Amino acid sequence: MNLFEEGLNFDFNVLITGGLKIIVLLIAFAIIKPLGSKAIEAAINRMSQQRNISEGRNKTLQKLTVNIFSYVLFFILIMMLLSTIGIEIGPLLAGAGIVGLAIGFGAQGLVSDIVTGFFLLLERQIEVDDYITAGGYDGVVEEVGIRTTKIRSFDGTLNFVPNRNIVGVANHSRGNMRALVDIGIGYDENIDAAMDVLQKVADDFSEDERFVEGPNVLGVQSLGSSDVVIRILGKTKNMEQWAVERDLRKAMKEALDAADIEIPFPHQVFIQKDA
């Protein structure tokens, strides 16, 4: 019985029955969605172990598949709710093609988002937990969706970037990263002695498991207005470069202080003329 055709002259039994069906559908949706998501994640985890898929790729596939599952499940729920209240689904599905065509002309941006997202995933340009620069944002990828990509900046901001805005991607998480430290010493100091001190610190850090190569003292990088800049360079594991650079600076400052080698700092000289 169609409730809309009956108007106000409907049987309360029909209303109660329809209400119960709606409640059952909502409960079923609330149960199936988390169970389905867990099942998808478990299946992808098994596939990742069998095919030696990387952790980032595994998380990317999980989030994308769960999103698609949620969209499909939500669409089915809407269709079943409409059927429950007496609205014929057949004519709606028949007219979906015409409506979709009309919407397509007005939603070209959405189509572009989906197509771009598809190629981002197909070409594996980015994955979850990658550190990237894309769409004007810098940060770690939290999710690659079919419409948007979520990038978490280092200050904690979560950026929702439409895929069509990702014109170019700089992925900083592919391969080893570079740890670079510049240390300045005074012009009156012995450069060779300072380099020996810094190389001893670098040799100690070569045992650090975060390093995959080096570090080594390269030599004099530049002559500043008040200092001679010595450069130290090494290669580290992905995402370890910043912590390594901080530890290197601290250790090298302490080593130079112990060797009585001055690290110059700004001075101000006041000249007072007698009246």
Tab-separated table of C-alpha atoms in Angstrom:
chain	number	residue	atom	x	y	z
A	1	MET	CA	0.000	0.000	0.000
A	2	ASN	CA	1.308	3.416	-0.941
A	3	LEU	CA	1.150	5.780	2.015
A	4	PHE	CA	1.414	8.841	-0.207
A	5	GLU	CA	-1.617	7.826	-2.300
A	6	GLU	CA	-3.710	7.113	0.776
A	7	GLY	CA	-2.985	10.540	2.231
A	8	LEU	CA	-4.325	10.872	5.752
A	9	ASN	CA	-6.682	7.905	5.374
A	10	PHE	CA	-4.255	5.143	6.161
A	11	ASP	CA	-4.359	2.217	8.523
A	12	PHE	CA	-2.296	2.627	11.684
A	13	ASN	CA	-1.284	-1.007	11.371
A	14	VAL	CA	0.386	-0.130	8.087
A	15	LEU	CA	2.124	2.794	9.751
A	16	ILE	CA	3.356	0.615	12.614
A	17	THR	CA	4.494	-2.111	10.222
A	18	GLY	CA	6.310	0.408	8.028
A	19	GLY	CA	7.931	1.996	11.069
A	20	LEU	CA	9.151	-1.374	12.317
A	21	LYS	CA	10.596	-2.180	8.887
A	22	ILE	CA	12.472	1.134	8.869
A	23	ILE	CA	13.846	0.489	12.358
A	24	VAL	CA	14.945	-3.011	11.340
A	25	LEU	CA	16.674	-1.615	8.236
A	26	LEU	CA	18.523	1.017	10.272
A	27	ILE	CA	19.612	-1.550	12.850
A	28	ALA	CA	20.765	-3.884	10.088
A	29	PHE	CA	22.733	-1.022	8.502
A	30	ALA	CA	24.340	-0.180	11.872
A	31	ILE	CA	25.388	-3.829	12.299
A	32	ILE	CA	26.441	-4.672	8.745
A	33	LYS	CA	28.593	-1.549	8.203
A	34	PRO	CA	31.162	-2.187	10.989
A	35	LEU	CA	31.139	-5.960	10.400
A	36	GLY	CA	31.653	-5.467	6.661
A	37	SER	CA	34.452	-2.965	7.280
A	38	LYS	CA	36.228	-5.392	9.615
A	39	ALA	CA	35.849	-8.212	7.101
A	40	ILE	CA	37.291	-6.047	4.315
A	41	GLU	CA	40.252	-5.017	6.460
A	42	ALA	CA	40.936	-8.635	7.438
A	43	ALA	CA	40.762	-9.774	3.802
A	44	ILE	CA	43.141	-7.049	2.635
A	45	ASN	CA	45.542	-7.846	5.485
A	46	ARG	CA	45.647	-11.497	4.379
A	47	MET	CA	46.190	-10.460	0.768
A	48	SER	CA	48.976	-8.074	1.828
A	49	GLN	CA	50.783	-10.843	3.689
A	50	GLN	CA	50.488	-13.246	0.766
A	51	ARG	CA	51.689	-10.708	-1.820
A	52	ASN	CA	54.168	-8.803	0.387
A	53	ILE	CA	52.317	-5.518	-0.051
A	54	SER	CA	53.809	-2.565	1.828
A	55	GLU	CA	52.123	-1.247	4.962
A	56	GLY	CA	51.286	2.073	3.292
A	57	ARG	CA	49.697	0.345	0.294
A	58	ASN	CA	47.774	-1.924	2.654
A	59	LYS	CA	46.298	1.031	4.567
A	60	THR	CA	45.466	2.830	1.320
A	61	LEU	CA	43.537	-0.159	-0.070
A	62	GLN	CA	41.744	-0.658	3.238
A	63	LYS	CA	40.509	2.928	3.504
A	64	LEU	CA	39.489	3.127	-0.162
A	65	THR	CA	37.637	-0.214	-0.153
A	66	VAL	CA	35.831	0.587	3.095
A	67	ASN	CA	34.747	3.945	1.639
A	68	ILE	CA	33.341	2.313	-1.498
A	69	PHE	CA	31.589	-0.323	0.637
A	70	SER	CA	30.031	2.424	2.784
A	71	TYR	CA	28.765	4.317	-0.275
A	72	VAL	CA	27.219	1.180	-1.805
A	73	LEU	CA	25.653	0.129	1.494
A	74	PHE	CA	24.202	3.593	2.024
A	75	PHE	CA	22.720	3.575	-1.493
A	76	ILE	CA	21.104	0.186	-0.864
A	77	LEU	CA	19.696	1.467	2.439
A	78	ILE	CA	18.105	4.486	0.736
A	79	MET	CA	16.563	2.294	-1.944
A	80	MET	CA	15.130	-0.110	0.627
A	81	LEU	CA	13.755	2.746	2.743
A	82	LEU	CA	12.018	4.206	-0.301
A	83	SER	CA	10.551	0.811	-1.107
A	84	THR	CA	9.354	0.432	2.481
A	85	ILE	CA	7.367	3.678	2.430
A	86	GLY	CA	5.725	2.725	-0.872
A	87	ILE	CA	7.813	4.581	-3.450
A	88	GLU	CA	8.427	2.503	-6.578
A	89	ILE	CA	12.146	2.001	-7.123
A	90	GLY	CA	11.862	0.838	-10.744
A	91	PRO	CA	10.916	4.227	-12.242
A	92	LEU	CA	13.624	5.893	-10.153
A	93	LEU	CA	16.291	3.537	-11.475
A	94	ALA	CA	14.974	3.935	-15.023
A	95	GLY	CA	15.274	7.706	-14.769
A	96	ALA	CA	18.664	7.541	-13.085
A	97	GLY	CA	20.457	7.538	-16.438
A	98	ILE	CA	18.819	10.770	-17.598
A	99	VAL	CA	19.261	12.416	-14.209
A	100	GLY	CA	22.866	11.230	-14.037
A	101	LEU	CA	23.569	12.740	-17.438
A	102	ALA	CA	22.103	16.056	-16.349
A	103	ILE	CA	24.062	16.007	-13.111
A	104	GLY	CA	27.223	15.051	-14.966
A	105	PHE	CA	27.271	18.321	-16.890
A	106	GLY	CA	27.005	20.243	-13.638
A	107	ALA	CA	29.412	18.050	-11.693
A	108	GLN	CA	32.426	17.930	-13.964
A	109	GLY	CA	34.631	18.740	-10.966
A	110	LEU	CA	33.363	15.635	-9.164
A	111	VAL	CA	34.084	13.474	-12.206
A	112	SER	CA	37.564	14.996	-12.427
A	113	ASP	CA	38.140	14.209	-8.729
A	114	ILE	CA	37.189	10.561	-9.237
A	115	VAL	CA	39.284	10.118	-12.398
A	116	THR	CA	42.331	11.797	-10.834
A	117	GLY	CA	41.942	9.736	-7.661
A	118	PHE	CA	41.779	6.568	-9.748
A	119	PHE	CA	45.097	7.328	-11.457
A	120	LEU	CA	46.718	8.380	-8.173
A	121	LEU	CA	45.934	4.913	-6.858
A	122	LEU	CA	46.672	3.040	-10.091
A	123	GLU	CA	50.097	4.645	-10.530
A	124	ARG	CA	50.814	4.455	-6.777
A	125	GLN	CA	51.879	8.077	-6.703
A	126	ILE	CA	50.897	8.397	-3.044
A	127	GLU	CA	49.954	6.025	-0.248
A	128	VAL	CA	48.810	6.333	3.339
A	129	ASP	CA	51.629	7.491	5.702
A	130	ASP	CA	53.636	9.001	2.829
A	131	TYR	CA	55.107	12.456	3.427
A	132	ILE	CA	54.147	14.514	0.377
A	133	THR	CA	53.757	17.993	-1.035
A	134	ALA	CA	50.615	18.249	-3.165
A	135	GLY	CA	47.786	20.678	-3.837
A	136	GLY	CA	49.626	23.427	-1.991
A	137	TYR	CA	49.886	21.374	1.224
A	138	ASP	CA	52.770	19.702	3.000
A	139	GLY	CA	52.238	16.747	5.319
A	140	VAL	CA	51.515	13.061	5.830
A	141	VAL	CA	48.782	11.289	3.843
A	142	GLU	CA	46.025	9.940	6.087
A	143	GLU	CA	43.589	8.791	3.414
A	144	VAL	CA	43.368	8.557	-0.383
A	145	GLY	CA	39.710	8.638	-1.368
A	146	ILE	CA	37.885	8.518	-4.670
A	147	ARG	CA	37.043	12.219	-4.339
A	148	THR	CA	39.426	13.788	-1.817
A	149	THR	CA	42.811	13.123	-0.283
A	150	LYS	CA	43.419	13.867	3.405
A	151	ILE	CA	46.809	15.369	4.253
A	152	ARG	CA	47.795	15.976	7.877
A	153	SER	CA	50.134	18.975	8.231
A	154	PHE	CA	52.868	18.866	10.854
A	155	ASP	CA	51.010	21.415	12.987
A	156	GLY	CA	48.115	18.944	13.241
A	157	THR	CA	45.826	20.517	10.622
A	158	LEU	CA	43.881	17.986	8.535
A	159	ASN	CA	43.596	19.220	4.940
A	160	PHE	CA	40.896	17.854	2.619
A	161	VAL	CA	42.305	18.270	-0.882
A	162	PRO	CA	40.051	17.607	-3.911
A	163	ASN	CA	41.881	15.170	-6.157
A	164	ARG	CA	41.547	17.476	-9.162
A	165	ASN	CA	43.746	20.027	-7.330
A	166	ILE	CA	46.601	17.541	-7.107
A	167	VAL	CA	48.300	18.604	-10.315
A	168	GLY	CA	51.757	17.438	-9.272
A	169	VAL	CA	52.970	15.327	-6.355
A	170	ALA	CA	56.311	15.521	-4.576
A	171	ASN	CA	56.603	12.283	-2.597
A	172	HIS	CA	59.317	12.600	0.048
A	173	SER	CA	58.852	9.039	1.322
A	174	ARG	CA	60.226	7.011	-1.553
A	175	GLY	CA	63.734	5.794	-0.824
A	176	ASN	CA	66.275	7.040	1.689
A	177	MET	CA	66.236	10.630	2.904
A	178	ARG	CA	69.067	13.097	3.378
A	179	ALA	CA	70.188	14.460	6.737
A	180	LEU	CA	72.099	17.702	6.273
A	181	VAL	CA	73.709	19.801	9.013
A	182	ASP	CA	75.711	23.011	8.588
A	183	ILE	CA	77.956	24.052	11.490
A	184	GLY	CA	79.708	27.434	11.601
A	185	ILE	CA	83.047	28.056	13.301
A	186	GLY	CA	84.945	31.295	13.830
A	187	TYR	CA	87.488	32.571	11.314
A	188	ASP	CA	90.247	32.374	13.943
A	189	GLU	CA	89.710	28.633	14.487
A	190	ASN	CA	91.684	25.854	12.838
A	191	ILE	CA	89.451	24.428	10.129
A	192	ASP	CA	91.202	21.038	9.940
A	193	ALA	CA	90.976	20.566	13.704
A	194	ALA	CA	87.284	21.446	13.674
A	195	MET	CA	86.640	18.995	10.831
A	196	ASP	CA	88.427	16.241	12.767
A	197	VAL	CA	86.223	16.886	15.805
A	198	LEU	CA	83.069	16.839	13.702
A	199	GLN	CA	84.148	13.676	11.857
A	200	LYS	CA	84.606	11.855	15.163
A	201	VAL	CA	81.006	12.733	16.065
A	202	ALA	CA	79.883	11.602	12.595
A	203	ASP	CA	81.735	8.297	13.045
A	204	ASP	CA	79.885	7.712	16.318
A	205	PHE	CA	76.576	8.329	14.573
A	206	SER	CA	77.439	5.891	11.781
A	207	GLU	CA	76.511	3.144	14.264
A	208	ASP	CA	73.043	4.656	14.672
A	209	GLU	CA	70.467	2.324	13.105
A	210	ARG	CA	68.611	5.316	11.669
A	211	PHE	CA	71.474	5.938	9.245
A	212	VAL	CA	71.822	3.873	6.086
A	213	GLU	CA	74.903	5.745	4.826
A	214	GLY	CA	77.355	8.087	6.549
A	215	PRO	CA	77.265	10.664	7.973
A	216	ASN	CA	80.441	12.303	6.718
A	217	VAL	CA	82.020	15.729	6.905
A	218	LEU	CA	82.045	17.082	3.351
A	219	GLY	CA	84.174	20.155	4.010
A	220	VAL	CA	83.791	23.910	3.937
A	221	GLN	CA	80.406	24.801	2.461
A	222	SER	CA	80.597	28.591	2.535
A	223	LEU	CA	82.344	31.597	4.028
A	224	GLY	CA	79.840	33.699	5.922
A	225	SER	CA	80.089	37.210	7.248
A	226	SER	CA	81.313	35.970	10.624
A	227	ASP	CA	81.784	32.206	10.293
A	228	VAL	CA	83.174	29.373	8.228
A	229	VAL	CA	80.359	26.903	7.476
A	230	ILE	CA	81.211	23.186	7.503
A	231	ARG	CA	78.686	20.741	6.033
A	232	ILE	CA	77.893	17.238	7.310
A	233	LEU	CA	75.767	14.899	5.171
A	234	GLY	CA	74.288	11.420	5.568
A	235	LYS	CA	71.401	9.272	4.359
A	236	THR	CA	68.736	8.081	6.784
A	237	LYS	CA	65.681	5.884	6.819
A	238	ASN	CA	62.457	7.483	5.683
A	239	MET	CA	60.997	10.099	8.080
A	240	GLU	CA	64.023	9.861	10.408
A	241	GLN	CA	65.991	12.762	8.942
A	242	TRP	CA	64.649	15.528	11.186
A	243	ALA	CA	65.309	13.714	14.462
A	244	VAL	CA	68.782	12.732	13.253
A	245	GLU	CA	69.633	16.321	12.308
A	246	ARG	CA	68.589	17.559	15.753
A	247	ASP	CA	70.716	14.929	17.489
A	248	LEU	CA	73.697	15.691	15.243
A	249	ARG	CA	73.556	19.424	15.964
A	250	LYS	CA	73.438	18.824	19.710
A	251	ALA	CA	76.329	16.342	19.707
A	252	MET	CA	78.488	18.509	17.437
A	253	LYS	CA	77.883	21.628	19.507
A	254	GLU	CA	78.966	19.745	22.646
A	255	ALA	CA	82.052	18.335	20.876
A	256	LEU	CA	83.146	21.747	19.613
A	257	ASP	CA	82.675	23.254	23.077
A	258	ALA	CA	84.781	20.461	24.598
A	259	ALA	CA	87.526	21.179	22.042
A	260	ASP	CA	87.370	24.947	22.776
A	261	ILE	CA	86.381	25.689	19.179
A	262	GLU	CA	84.196	28.758	18.997
A	263	ILE	CA	80.836	28.803	17.274
A	264	PRO	CA	80.340	32.500	16.466
A	265	PHE	CA	77.224	34.342	17.518
A	266	PRO	CA	76.112	37.931	16.877
A	267	HIS	CA	77.917	40.590	18.926
A	268	GLN	CA	77.079	44.216	19.435
A	269	VAL	CA	79.789	46.783	20.132
A	270	PHE	CA	78.889	50.078	21.799
A	271	ILE	CA	81.284	52.981	21.457
A	272	GLN	CA	80.794	55.819	23.906
A	273	LYS	CA	82.410	59.155	23.078
A	274	ASP	CA	83.493	61.451	25.841
A	275	ALA	CA	81.744	64.785	25.797
